[in-house]
Structure formats: structure tokens, C-alpha cells
Amino acid sequence: MIKYKILLDASNLSLGGGVQVGLALIHNFINDDNFEIICVASPQIDRQLNITQKQKIKHYFVEKNVSIIAKYNQGKRIAEIEKKYNPNLTFIIFGPSYWKPKSLSIQGFALGKMIYADELQIGMLESGLNFVKKMFFLWNDSFLIVETELVKDKLIKFLNYSTDKIFVIGNSYSPAFESYINNNAINSNITNCFRILVPGSFYPHKNLERIIKALALIDKKQLELKMIFTIPDDSEGWRYLSTLAAKMNVIELIETVGFIENSKFARLYQECDAVICASLVESSTAVFPEAFLAKRPLLVSDRPFATELCEDAAVYFDPLIENSIADAIFKLATNDVLRNELVKKGVKVLEKN
């Protein structure tokens, strides 16, 4: 059998859903006999690949996390790897790539804030970084993969790209997530406390502070509630949210489990009663299919990126209005019929997509 050599560049992946997608892609490629793998991993990817997985990768390298200024020298090292092994295809799992492959190349695009910049309030520094990243995408002139038709349409205009050079492949759960769900019974909450999972890292566009403010609008006597975050407890983001929660007198309603490895995320879904995504923008997210597979009802921002992917399988709210978020939380937490209906609809949406 002729094997196709593919260089997987996962050196850019350090946080959140990007790491999860990278791990899932590497898992699928190394278990496909059609491919010979050359992999460049970030430290975050390297830590979560086990020995058996690494042994299936013919040529394996780890690159440190570096600043955008140091990306040039890092790119030169990766270019030397490409030159040595001469792959048929280079796949930059998420771009932009700060080096230009000589081989046919494709890059994943997941910079939702970049294409929604006109709709958000961003500073001069972020605007400047967006411009630099845009220039690197154009310089590479790779094929691109996005996760929704909405993002494809926006990206065609943003980069003035040909529609034939952008492919849409929907996001999904990882093999590790699916394996855990398939092999473990759905847990039932035997306490009176309604636990809502808030998966994801701390970024401004995740809109997490409004979730905190919304909690202050919910009558604690009517609803026992706990929001479960996945932000490291020693991080600046968690200190900010904790300080805000204390100020709003809802500190007892939040907790964080800290960083969760990809292989353990499914258990966390099962330990909670619902999942919330209050993001202002997303290029896509694995949260939706994960919630559907784990049979957990969704609370989601009423935004096109969410309605395209969730359809009627979520309770929607205005992410800029705390009262709207609070009402949605209370509505879902106090209506088990609604929760069951959403779970059934989520299964249908998952099967459809």
C-alpha cells in the first residue's frame, strides 16, 4: 500500500478547543494506515499524547510555546523538518502558520474574533495582531478548513479568498470523549444543587463576567445553583472572576476544577446537569456536539454561530443582557420537561450533522 506522508504542525496549539481538535486529529491520522506521520507538537499536545500514540508517529518533534516575535526562528526549524522528510501534504492544524510550506498545505482557521472584529470593541494592539495574522494567511496562500458555512462566507470576504480554497468540516467531540460516554452510564444528579458546566479558557469574548453578574439576579432561595468553570485557580482570569463574584455576593455559586485533560472532559460533562456557552463570537466550538453526545441540555448565546449549529436544541439568551442570561438559567433549571426535550432534540441535531 502506498502511504501518503503528512506533516502535522500542531506547534500553535496551547489552549482550549484547539488542543482538543489537535489531539483528535492526531489520533485519527495515526490510526489510518494510509498515512505516514511527521508531527510537530506543542508542549500541551505532547503532555496529552500517550506512549502508544507517540510510537505510532514515525517522526515526532516537540516545539516550545514562543512569542509571535520568536515564531520566525521556530518556523525555520519546522521548515527544515519539512525539507528533510518531504511530505505530500502539510497540515497546520490551526493557523496562521508563521512559516511557508513548500509542499501542498492546508490550515485550520478558528480565529472567530478576527472576522467579527467590526462587531466587537477591540483595542489597537489586538487590531494590529489581527492585521499581522491576516498577512500571514495571505502570504501562505494555503487551502483553509473552517467549521461552519457562516465562517466560510465571512472569511471569503475578509481574506478575499476563492471559495474553492476553503472547505467546511464541522467540529465534533474527540475519540477520547466519545469512548468515555459510550462506556460509562449517564449519571443522575442526586442532590438539590443544579450544576452548570462552563467549559473553556478565559478570553474576553467568552463573556464569562456576564455569567457572574447574571447569577446575582437569580433568587438563591428559589434555586440552588453552582457554576463549574475549567479555568486554572491560580490564573489571572480566575482571580478576576472570583473578585467579581465576591463583589456581586455570589462567590459561593462558582467553583473551578482547573485544567482538565482532554481524556477526562467527558466525565465532567456527566457530573453536571447542563452546559452554558455565553460567547459573543466563535468560529465554532466542540461544546455543542459534546453536550449533545453527553445528553446534557444547552444554554447558548443567541448568535448566528450558535443557531446554525444548535438549531432548536438549546435555550437561547442575549449574551449582552444579564437578565436574559439569568432568565434562561432559571427557566432550564426549574423545568425538567424542557431539559428532556432539549436532550432529545440534541441527539437529532448530532445525528443530522
PDB file of C-alpha atoms in Angstrom, residues 23-297:
ATOM      1  CA  LEU A  23      -5.413  15.570  19.785  1.00  0.00           C
ATOM      2  CA  ALA A  24      -8.442  14.207  17.935  1.00  0.00           C
ATOM      3  CA  LEU A  25      -6.854  14.750  14.511  1.00  0.00           C
ATOM      4  CA  ILE A  26      -3.562  13.158  15.543  1.00  0.00           C
ATOM      5  CA  HIS A  27      -5.464  10.179  16.987  1.00  0.00           C
ATOM      6  CA  ASN A  28      -7.369   9.680  13.743  1.00  0.00           C
ATOM      7  CA  PHE A  29      -4.347  10.081  11.465  1.00  0.00           C
ATOM      8  CA  ILE A  30      -2.123   7.665  13.392  1.00  0.00           C
ATOM      9  CA  ASN A  31      -4.852   5.015  13.262  1.00  0.00           C
ATOM     10  CA  ASP A  32      -5.238   5.349   9.486  1.00  0.00           C
ATOM     11  CA  ASP A  33      -2.872   3.037   7.636  1.00  0.00           C
ATOM     12  CA  ASN A  34      -2.902   5.313   4.581  1.00  0.00           C
ATOM     13  CA  PHE A  35      -0.647   7.850   6.279  1.00  0.00           C
ATOM     14  CA  GLU A  36       2.932   8.117   7.419  1.00  0.00           C
ATOM     15  CA  ILE A  37       3.015  10.827  10.076  1.00  0.00           C
ATOM     16  CA  ILE A  38       5.542  13.545  10.772  1.00  0.00           C
ATOM     17  CA  CYS A  39       4.279  15.502  13.779  1.00  0.00           C
ATOM     18  CA  VAL A  40       5.433  18.759  15.367  1.00  0.00           C
ATOM     19  CA  ALA A  41       3.696  19.106  18.729  1.00  0.00           C
ATOM     20  CA  SER A  42       3.335  21.871  21.264  1.00  0.00           C
ATOM     21  CA  PRO A  43       4.092  21.045  24.935  1.00  0.00           C
ATOM     22  CA  GLN A  44       0.332  20.921  25.629  1.00  0.00           C
ATOM     23  CA  ILE A  45      -0.193  18.350  22.875  1.00  0.00           C
ATOM     24  CA  ASP A  46       2.893  16.389  23.910  1.00  0.00           C
ATOM     25  CA  ARG A  47       1.681  16.045  27.522  1.00  0.00           C
ATOM     26  CA  GLN A  48      -1.635  14.517  26.457  1.00  0.00           C
ATOM     27  CA  LEU A  49      -0.370  12.016  23.885  1.00  0.00           C
ATOM     28  CA  ASN A  50       0.404   8.678  25.492  1.00  0.00           C
ATOM     29  CA  ILE A  51       3.420   6.498  24.728  1.00  0.00           C
ATOM     30  CA  THR A  52       1.455   4.174  22.443  1.00  0.00           C
ATOM     31  CA  GLN A  53       0.246   7.096  20.341  1.00  0.00           C
ATOM     32  CA  LYS A  54       3.725   8.562  20.053  1.00  0.00           C
ATOM     33  CA  GLN A  55       5.131   5.202  18.977  1.00  0.00           C
ATOM     34  CA  LYS A  56       2.731   5.205  16.013  1.00  0.00           C
ATOM     35  CA  ILE A  57       4.182   8.506  14.791  1.00  0.00           C
ATOM     36  CA  LYS A  58       7.193   7.827  12.580  1.00  0.00           C
ATOM     37  CA  HIS A  59       8.877  11.218  13.131  1.00  0.00           C
ATOM     38  CA  TYR A  60       7.979  13.208  16.244  1.00  0.00           C
ATOM     39  CA  PHE A  61       9.163  16.633  17.395  1.00  0.00           C
ATOM     40  CA  VAL A  62       8.166  18.998  20.205  1.00  0.00           C
ATOM     41  CA  GLU A  63       8.401  22.782  19.932  1.00  0.00           C
ATOM     42  CA  LYS A  64       8.165  25.159  22.876  1.00  0.00           C
ATOM     43  CA  ASN A  65       5.486  27.835  23.172  1.00  0.00           C
ATOM     44  CA  VAL A  66       7.090  31.018  21.857  1.00  0.00           C
ATOM     45  CA  SER A  67       6.061  34.629  21.361  1.00  0.00           C
ATOM     46  CA  ILE A  68       4.974  35.876  17.958  1.00  0.00           C
ATOM     47  CA  ILE A  69       8.407  37.521  17.621  1.00  0.00           C
ATOM     48  CA  ALA A  70      10.152  34.153  18.063  1.00  0.00           C
ATOM     49  CA  LYS A  71       7.841  32.438  15.573  1.00  0.00           C
ATOM     50  CA  TYR A  72      10.239  33.230  12.721  1.00  0.00           C
ATOM     51  CA  ASN A  73      13.049  31.070  14.118  1.00  0.00           C
ATOM     52  CA  GLN A  74      10.596  28.369  15.115  1.00  0.00           C
ATOM     53  CA  GLY A  75       9.234  28.403  11.572  1.00  0.00           C
ATOM     54  CA  LYS A  76      12.735  27.911  10.180  1.00  0.00           C
ATOM     55  CA  ARG A  77      13.121  24.773  12.309  1.00  0.00           C
ATOM     56  CA  ILE A  78       9.806  23.348  11.132  1.00  0.00           C
ATOM     57  CA  ALA A  79      10.682  24.212   7.530  1.00  0.00           C
ATOM     58  CA  GLU A  80      13.875  22.157   7.921  1.00  0.00           C
ATOM     59  CA  ILE A  81      11.779  19.208   9.121  1.00  0.00           C
ATOM     60  CA  GLU A  82       9.570  19.557   6.049  1.00  0.00           C
ATOM     61  CA  LYS A  83      12.619  19.734   3.785  1.00  0.00           C
ATOM     62  CA  LYS A  84      14.134  16.599   5.350  1.00  0.00           C
ATOM     63  CA  TYR A  85      11.034  14.384   5.127  1.00  0.00           C
ATOM     64  CA  ASN A  86       9.398  15.867   2.012  1.00  0.00           C
ATOM     65  CA  PRO A  87       5.698  15.259   2.877  1.00  0.00           C
ATOM     66  CA  ASN A  88       2.916  15.058   0.292  1.00  0.00           C
ATOM     67  CA  LEU A  89       0.864  17.444   2.427  1.00  0.00           C
ATOM     68  CA  THR A  90       1.480  19.809   5.311  1.00  0.00           C
ATOM     69  CA  PHE A  91      -1.491  20.306   7.622  1.00  0.00           C
ATOM     70  CA  ILE A  92      -1.188  23.264  10.000  1.00  0.00           C
ATOM     71  CA  ILE A  93      -3.947  22.215  12.386  1.00  0.00           C
ATOM     72  CA  PHE A  94      -4.752  25.818  13.259  1.00  0.00           C
ATOM     73  CA  GLY A  95      -3.128  28.829  11.636  1.00  0.00           C
ATOM     74  CA  PRO A  96      -1.836  31.201  10.806  1.00  0.00           C
ATOM     75  CA  SER A  97       1.424  29.462  10.134  1.00  0.00           C
ATOM     76  CA  TYR A  98       4.465  31.710  10.540  1.00  0.00           C
ATOM     77  CA  TRP A  99       6.440  29.643   8.040  1.00  0.00           C
ATOM     78  CA  LYS A 100       5.570  28.807   4.444  1.00  0.00           C
ATOM     79  CA  PRO A 101       5.497  25.120   3.499  1.00  0.00           C
ATOM     80  CA  LYS A 102       6.986  24.090   0.182  1.00  0.00           C
ATOM     81  CA  SER A 103       4.547  21.186  -0.070  1.00  0.00           C
ATOM     82  CA  LEU A 104       0.826  21.396  -0.714  1.00  0.00           C
ATOM     83  CA  SER A 105      -0.589  22.845   2.502  1.00  0.00           C
ATOM     84  CA  ILE A 106      -3.832  23.341   4.345  1.00  0.00           C
ATOM     85  CA  GLN A 107      -4.558  25.292   7.512  1.00  0.00           C
ATOM     86  CA  GLY A 108      -7.387  25.229  10.008  1.00  0.00           C
ATOM     87  CA  PHE A 109      -8.975  28.594  10.792  1.00  0.00           C
ATOM     88  CA  ALA A 110     -10.510  29.193  14.222  1.00  0.00           C
ATOM     89  CA  LEU A 111      -9.947  32.918  14.851  1.00  0.00           C
ATOM     90  CA  GLY A 112     -13.565  33.922  15.262  1.00  0.00           C
ATOM     91  CA  LYS A 113     -12.753  37.286  16.831  1.00  0.00           C
ATOM     92  CA  MET A 114     -10.715  38.273  13.792  1.00  0.00           C
ATOM     93  CA  ILE A 115     -13.604  38.032  11.342  1.00  0.00           C
ATOM     94  CA  TYR A 116     -16.035  39.607  13.824  1.00  0.00           C
ATOM     95  CA  ALA A 117     -13.701  42.480  14.732  1.00  0.00           C
ATOM     96  CA  ASP A 118     -16.035  45.140  13.302  1.00  0.00           C
ATOM     97  CA  GLU A 119     -18.796  43.962  15.647  1.00  0.00           C
ATOM     98  CA  LEU A 120     -16.637  43.913  18.788  1.00  0.00           C
ATOM     99  CA  GLN A 121     -14.735  46.508  20.759  1.00  0.00           C
ATOM    100  CA  ILE A 122     -11.080  45.577  20.375  1.00  0.00           C
ATOM    101  CA  GLY A 123      -8.005  47.626  21.167  1.00  0.00           C
ATOM    102  CA  MET A 124      -5.241  48.859  18.888  1.00  0.00           C
ATOM    103  CA  LEU A 125      -2.873  46.063  19.943  1.00  0.00           C
ATOM    104  CA  GLU A 126      -5.381  43.341  19.063  1.00  0.00           C
ATOM    105  CA  SER A 127      -6.218  45.109  15.796  1.00  0.00           C
ATOM    106  CA  GLY A 128      -2.534  45.163  14.950  1.00  0.00           C
ATOM    107  CA  LEU A 129      -2.118  41.464  15.752  1.00  0.00           C
ATOM    108  CA  ASN A 130      -5.160  40.648  13.623  1.00  0.00           C
ATOM    109  CA  PHE A 131      -3.593  42.507  10.709  1.00  0.00           C
ATOM    110  CA  VAL A 132      -0.327  40.571  11.112  1.00  0.00           C
ATOM    111  CA  LYS A 133      -2.181  37.247  11.241  1.00  0.00           C
ATOM    112  CA  LYS A 134      -4.205  38.176   8.173  1.00  0.00           C
ATOM    113  CA  MET A 135      -1.000  38.941   6.275  1.00  0.00           C
ATOM    114  CA  PHE A 136       0.453  35.544   7.222  1.00  0.00           C
ATOM    115  CA  PHE A 137      -2.679  33.756   5.995  1.00  0.00           C
ATOM    116  CA  LEU A 138      -2.397  35.619   2.683  1.00  0.00           C
ATOM    117  CA  TRP A 139       1.360  35.025   2.444  1.00  0.00           C
ATOM    118  CA  ASN A 140       0.937  31.270   2.948  1.00  0.00           C
ATOM    119  CA  ASP A 141      -1.860  31.075   0.376  1.00  0.00           C
ATOM    120  CA  SER A 142      -2.830  27.648   1.758  1.00  0.00           C
ATOM    121  CA  PHE A 143      -6.113  25.876   1.452  1.00  0.00           C
ATOM    122  CA  LEU A 144      -8.209  26.539   4.564  1.00  0.00           C
ATOM    123  CA  ILE A 145     -10.571  24.486   6.705  1.00  0.00           C
ATOM    124  CA  VAL A 146     -13.336  26.182   8.699  1.00  0.00           C
ATOM    125  CA  GLU A 147     -16.074  24.665  10.813  1.00  0.00           C
ATOM    126  CA  THR A 148     -19.266  26.427   9.642  1.00  0.00           C
ATOM    127  CA  GLU A 149     -20.697  27.880   6.446  1.00  0.00           C
ATOM    128  CA  LEU A 150     -21.094  31.202   8.257  1.00  0.00           C
ATOM    129  CA  VAL A 151     -17.361  31.426   8.919  1.00  0.00           C
ATOM    130  CA  LYS A 152     -16.578  30.417   5.341  1.00  0.00           C
ATOM    131  CA  ASP A 153     -18.721  33.252   3.980  1.00  0.00           C
ATOM    132  CA  LYS A 154     -17.099  35.788   6.304  1.00  0.00           C
ATOM    133  CA  LEU A 155     -13.586  34.520   5.607  1.00  0.00           C
ATOM    134  CA  ILE A 156     -14.011  34.701   1.829  1.00  0.00           C
ATOM    135  CA  LYS A 157     -14.727  38.424   2.213  1.00  0.00           C
ATOM    136  CA  PHE A 158     -12.149  39.034   4.932  1.00  0.00           C
ATOM    137  CA  LEU A 159      -9.250  37.447   3.035  1.00  0.00           C
ATOM    138  CA  ASN A 160     -10.642  37.972  -0.478  1.00  0.00           C
ATOM    139  CA  TYR A 161     -10.168  34.224  -0.883  1.00  0.00           C
ATOM    140  CA  SER A 162     -11.535  31.958  -3.573  1.00  0.00           C
ATOM    141  CA  THR A 163     -14.481  29.895  -2.380  1.00  0.00           C
ATOM    142  CA  ASP A 164     -12.800  26.799  -3.862  1.00  0.00           C
ATOM    143  CA  LYS A 165      -9.895  27.140  -1.419  1.00  0.00           C
ATOM    144  CA  ILE A 166     -11.980  26.960   1.767  1.00  0.00           C
ATOM    145  CA  PHE A 167     -13.502  23.700   2.994  1.00  0.00           C
ATOM    146  CA  VAL A 168     -16.156  23.329   5.696  1.00  0.00           C
ATOM    147  CA  ILE A 169     -15.691  20.437   8.128  1.00  0.00           C
ATOM    148  CA  GLY A 170     -17.821  20.634  11.264  1.00  0.00           C
ATOM    149  CA  ASN A 171     -16.297  20.427  14.715  1.00  0.00           C
ATOM    150  CA  SER A 172     -17.054  17.397  16.849  1.00  0.00           C
ATOM    151  CA  TYR A 173     -16.150  15.579  20.037  1.00  0.00           C
ATOM    152  CA  SER A 174     -12.828  13.776  20.354  1.00  0.00           C
ATOM    153  CA  PRO A 175     -12.413   9.984  20.236  1.00  0.00           C
ATOM    154  CA  ALA A 176     -11.494  10.059  23.945  1.00  0.00           C
ATOM    155  CA  PHE A 177     -14.712  11.929  24.762  1.00  0.00           C
ATOM    156  CA  GLU A 178     -16.825   9.510  22.740  1.00  0.00           C
ATOM    157  CA  SER A 179     -15.142   6.466  24.268  1.00  0.00           C
ATOM    158  CA  TYR A 180     -15.860   7.625  27.811  1.00  0.00           C
ATOM    159  CA  ILE A 181     -19.519   8.420  27.091  1.00  0.00           C
ATOM    160  CA  ASN A 182     -20.059   5.086  25.347  1.00  0.00           C
ATOM    161  CA  ASN A 183     -18.511   3.125  28.199  1.00  0.00           C
ATOM    162  CA  ASN A 184     -19.997   4.910  31.198  1.00  0.00           C
ATOM    163  CA  ALA A 185     -23.611   5.244  32.264  1.00  0.00           C
ATOM    164  CA  ILE A 186     -25.190   8.706  32.343  1.00  0.00           C
ATOM    165  CA  ASN A 187     -25.016   9.993  35.900  1.00  0.00           C
ATOM    166  CA  SER A 188     -28.108  11.321  37.646  1.00  0.00           C
ATOM    167  CA  ASN A 189     -27.875  14.269  39.990  1.00  0.00           C
ATOM    168  CA  ILE A 190     -28.979  13.088  43.433  1.00  0.00           C
ATOM    169  CA  THR A 191     -28.503  16.484  45.087  1.00  0.00           C
ATOM    170  CA  ASN A 192     -30.723  19.535  45.019  1.00  0.00           C
ATOM    171  CA  CYS A 193     -27.943  21.656  43.563  1.00  0.00           C
ATOM    172  CA  PHE A 194     -28.233  22.311  39.828  1.00  0.00           C
ATOM    173  CA  ARG A 195     -24.715  22.220  38.373  1.00  0.00           C
ATOM    174  CA  ILE A 196     -23.964  24.070  35.127  1.00  0.00           C
ATOM    175  CA  LEU A 197     -20.687  23.454  33.307  1.00  0.00           C
ATOM    176  CA  VAL A 198     -18.894  26.463  31.800  1.00  0.00           C
ATOM    177  CA  PRO A 199     -16.238  24.768  29.617  1.00  0.00           C
ATOM    178  CA  GLY A 200     -13.407  26.776  28.116  1.00  0.00           C
ATOM    179  CA  SER A 201     -10.482  29.045  28.802  1.00  0.00           C
ATOM    180  CA  PHE A 202     -10.635  32.660  29.949  1.00  0.00           C
ATOM    181  CA  TYR A 203     -10.913  35.012  26.987  1.00  0.00           C
ATOM    182  CA  PRO A 204     -12.809  38.333  26.784  1.00  0.00           C
ATOM    183  CA  HIS A 205     -15.090  37.060  24.006  1.00  0.00           C
ATOM    184  CA  LYS A 206     -16.168  34.123  26.202  1.00  0.00           C
ATOM    185  CA  ASN A 207     -18.229  36.693  28.127  1.00  0.00           C
ATOM    186  CA  LEU A 208     -17.747  34.917  31.459  1.00  0.00           C
ATOM    187  CA  GLU A 209     -18.136  38.013  33.610  1.00  0.00           C
ATOM    188  CA  ARG A 210     -21.740  38.394  32.447  1.00  0.00           C
ATOM    189  CA  ILE A 211     -22.495  34.887  33.685  1.00  0.00           C
ATOM    190  CA  ILE A 212     -21.260  36.002  37.116  1.00  0.00           C
ATOM    191  CA  LYS A 213     -23.398  39.130  37.004  1.00  0.00           C
ATOM    192  CA  ALA A 214     -26.424  37.100  35.908  1.00  0.00           C
ATOM    193  CA  LEU A 215     -26.095  34.889  38.995  1.00  0.00           C
ATOM    194  CA  ALA A 216     -26.696  37.938  41.183  1.00  0.00           C
ATOM    195  CA  LEU A 217     -30.140  38.296  39.585  1.00  0.00           C
ATOM    196  CA  ILE A 218     -31.291  34.781  40.498  1.00  0.00           C
ATOM    197  CA  ASP A 219     -33.119  34.295  43.800  1.00  0.00           C
ATOM    198  CA  LYS A 220     -30.956  31.913  45.835  1.00  0.00           C
ATOM    199  CA  LYS A 221     -33.989  30.847  47.855  1.00  0.00           C
ATOM    200  CA  GLN A 222     -35.730  29.568  44.736  1.00  0.00           C
ATOM    201  CA  LEU A 223     -32.787  27.816  43.109  1.00  0.00           C
ATOM    202  CA  GLU A 224     -29.700  26.109  44.490  1.00  0.00           C
ATOM    203  CA  LEU A 225     -27.105  26.606  41.803  1.00  0.00           C
ATOM    204  CA  LYS A 226     -23.417  26.048  41.104  1.00  0.00           C
ATOM    205  CA  MET A 227     -21.417  27.122  38.044  1.00  0.00           C
ATOM    206  CA  ILE A 228     -18.450  24.851  37.280  1.00  0.00           C
ATOM    207  CA  PHE A 229     -15.585  26.537  35.398  1.00  0.00           C
ATOM    208  CA  THR A 230     -12.457  24.953  33.875  1.00  0.00           C
ATOM    209  CA  ILE A 231     -10.013  27.801  34.486  1.00  0.00           C
ATOM    210  CA  PRO A 232      -6.797  27.229  36.500  1.00  0.00           C
ATOM    211  CA  ASP A 233      -7.396  28.531  40.032  1.00  0.00           C
ATOM    212  CA  ASP A 234      -4.003  30.257  40.123  1.00  0.00           C
ATOM    213  CA  SER A 235      -4.620  32.191  36.901  1.00  0.00           C
ATOM    214  CA  GLU A 236      -5.296  35.893  36.467  1.00  0.00           C
ATOM    215  CA  GLY A 237      -8.616  35.062  34.801  1.00  0.00           C
ATOM    216  CA  TRP A 238      -9.899  33.098  37.782  1.00  0.00           C
ATOM    217  CA  ARG A 239      -8.753  35.780  40.234  1.00  0.00           C
ATOM    218  CA  TYR A 240     -10.710  38.326  38.190  1.00  0.00           C
ATOM    219  CA  LEU A 241     -13.875  36.210  38.127  1.00  0.00           C
ATOM    220  CA  SER A 242     -13.584  35.348  41.826  1.00  0.00           C
ATOM    221  CA  THR A 243     -13.168  39.000  42.781  1.00  0.00           C
ATOM    222  CA  LEU A 244     -16.185  39.917  40.680  1.00  0.00           C
ATOM    223  CA  ALA A 245     -18.247  37.084  42.208  1.00  0.00           C
ATOM    224  CA  ALA A 246     -17.334  38.204  45.727  1.00  0.00           C
ATOM    225  CA  LYS A 247     -18.320  41.767  44.863  1.00  0.00           C
ATOM    226  CA  MET A 248     -21.660  40.524  43.475  1.00  0.00           C
ATOM    227  CA  ASN A 249     -22.186  38.335  46.577  1.00  0.00           C
ATOM    228  CA  VAL A 250     -22.312  35.096  44.536  1.00  0.00           C
ATOM    229  CA  ILE A 251     -18.878  33.655  45.320  1.00  0.00           C
ATOM    230  CA  GLU A 252     -20.481  30.524  46.795  1.00  0.00           C
ATOM    231  CA  LEU A 253     -22.192  29.845  43.456  1.00  0.00           C
ATOM    232  CA  ILE A 254     -18.979  29.359  41.473  1.00  0.00           C
ATOM    233  CA  GLU A 255     -16.065  26.963  41.556  1.00  0.00           C
ATOM    234  CA  THR A 256     -13.363  25.829  39.184  1.00  0.00           C
ATOM    235  CA  VAL A 257     -11.997  22.356  38.601  1.00  0.00           C
ATOM    236  CA  GLY A 258      -8.962  23.892  36.915  1.00  0.00           C
ATOM    237  CA  PHE A 259      -7.287  22.494  33.828  1.00  0.00           C
ATOM    238  CA  ILE A 260      -8.912  19.276  32.619  1.00  0.00           C
ATOM    239  CA  GLU A 261      -7.119  16.911  30.255  1.00  0.00           C
ATOM    240  CA  ASN A 262      -8.949  16.080  27.062  1.00  0.00           C
ATOM    241  CA  SER A 263      -9.397  12.440  28.091  1.00  0.00           C
ATOM    242  CA  LYS A 264     -11.187  13.446  31.318  1.00  0.00           C
ATOM    243  CA  PHE A 265     -13.561  16.090  29.965  1.00  0.00           C
ATOM    244  CA  ALA A 266     -16.458  13.716  29.298  1.00  0.00           C
ATOM    245  CA  ARG A 267     -16.683  12.749  32.960  1.00  0.00           C
ATOM    246  CA  LEU A 268     -17.026  16.419  33.873  1.00  0.00           C
ATOM    247  CA  TYR A 269     -19.960  16.779  31.478  1.00  0.00           C
ATOM    248  CA  GLN A 270     -21.653  13.812  33.126  1.00  0.00           C
ATOM    249  CA  GLU A 271     -21.141  15.291  36.591  1.00  0.00           C
ATOM    250  CA  CYS A 272     -23.074  18.426  35.612  1.00  0.00           C
ATOM    251  CA  ASP A 273     -26.754  18.955  34.795  1.00  0.00           C
ATOM    252  CA  ALA A 274     -26.414  21.443  31.934  1.00  0.00           C
ATOM    253  CA  VAL A 275     -23.839  23.311  29.856  1.00  0.00           C
ATOM    254  CA  ILE A 276     -23.644  27.025  29.102  1.00  0.00           C
ATOM    255  CA  CYS A 277     -21.834  28.881  26.305  1.00  0.00           C
ATOM    256  CA  ALA A 278     -22.168  32.659  26.612  1.00  0.00           C
ATOM    257  CA  SER A 279     -19.612  33.532  23.924  1.00  0.00           C
ATOM    258  CA  LEU A 280     -20.058  36.645  21.825  1.00  0.00           C
ATOM    259  CA  VAL A 281     -18.285  35.061  18.836  1.00  0.00           C
ATOM    260  CA  GLU A 282     -16.972  31.638  17.901  1.00  0.00           C
ATOM    261  CA  SER A 283     -15.617  30.208  14.676  1.00  0.00           C
ATOM    262  CA  SER A 284     -17.091  27.012  16.067  1.00  0.00           C
ATOM    263  CA  THR A 285     -16.892  25.015  19.261  1.00  0.00           C
ATOM    264  CA  ALA A 286     -16.860  21.371  20.305  1.00  0.00           C
ATOM    265  CA  VAL A 287     -19.042  22.272  23.297  1.00  0.00           C
ATOM    266  CA  PHE A 288     -22.262  21.810  21.321  1.00  0.00           C
ATOM    267  CA  PRO A 289     -21.663  18.287  19.955  1.00  0.00           C
ATOM    268  CA  GLU A 290     -20.100  17.275  23.286  1.00  0.00           C
ATOM    269  CA  ALA A 291     -23.215  18.366  25.172  1.00  0.00           C
ATOM    270  CA  PHE A 292     -25.459  16.557  22.686  1.00  0.00           C
ATOM    271  CA  LEU A 293     -23.453  13.333  22.969  1.00  0.00           C
ATOM    272  CA  ALA A 294     -23.325  13.565  26.784  1.00  0.00           C
ATOM    273  CA  LYS A 295     -27.091  14.221  26.811  1.00  0.00           C
ATOM    274  CA  ARG A 296     -26.760  17.498  28.640  1.00  0.00           C
ATOM    275  CA  PRO A 297     -29.095  20.429  27.817  1.00  0.00           C
TER     276      PRO A 297
END
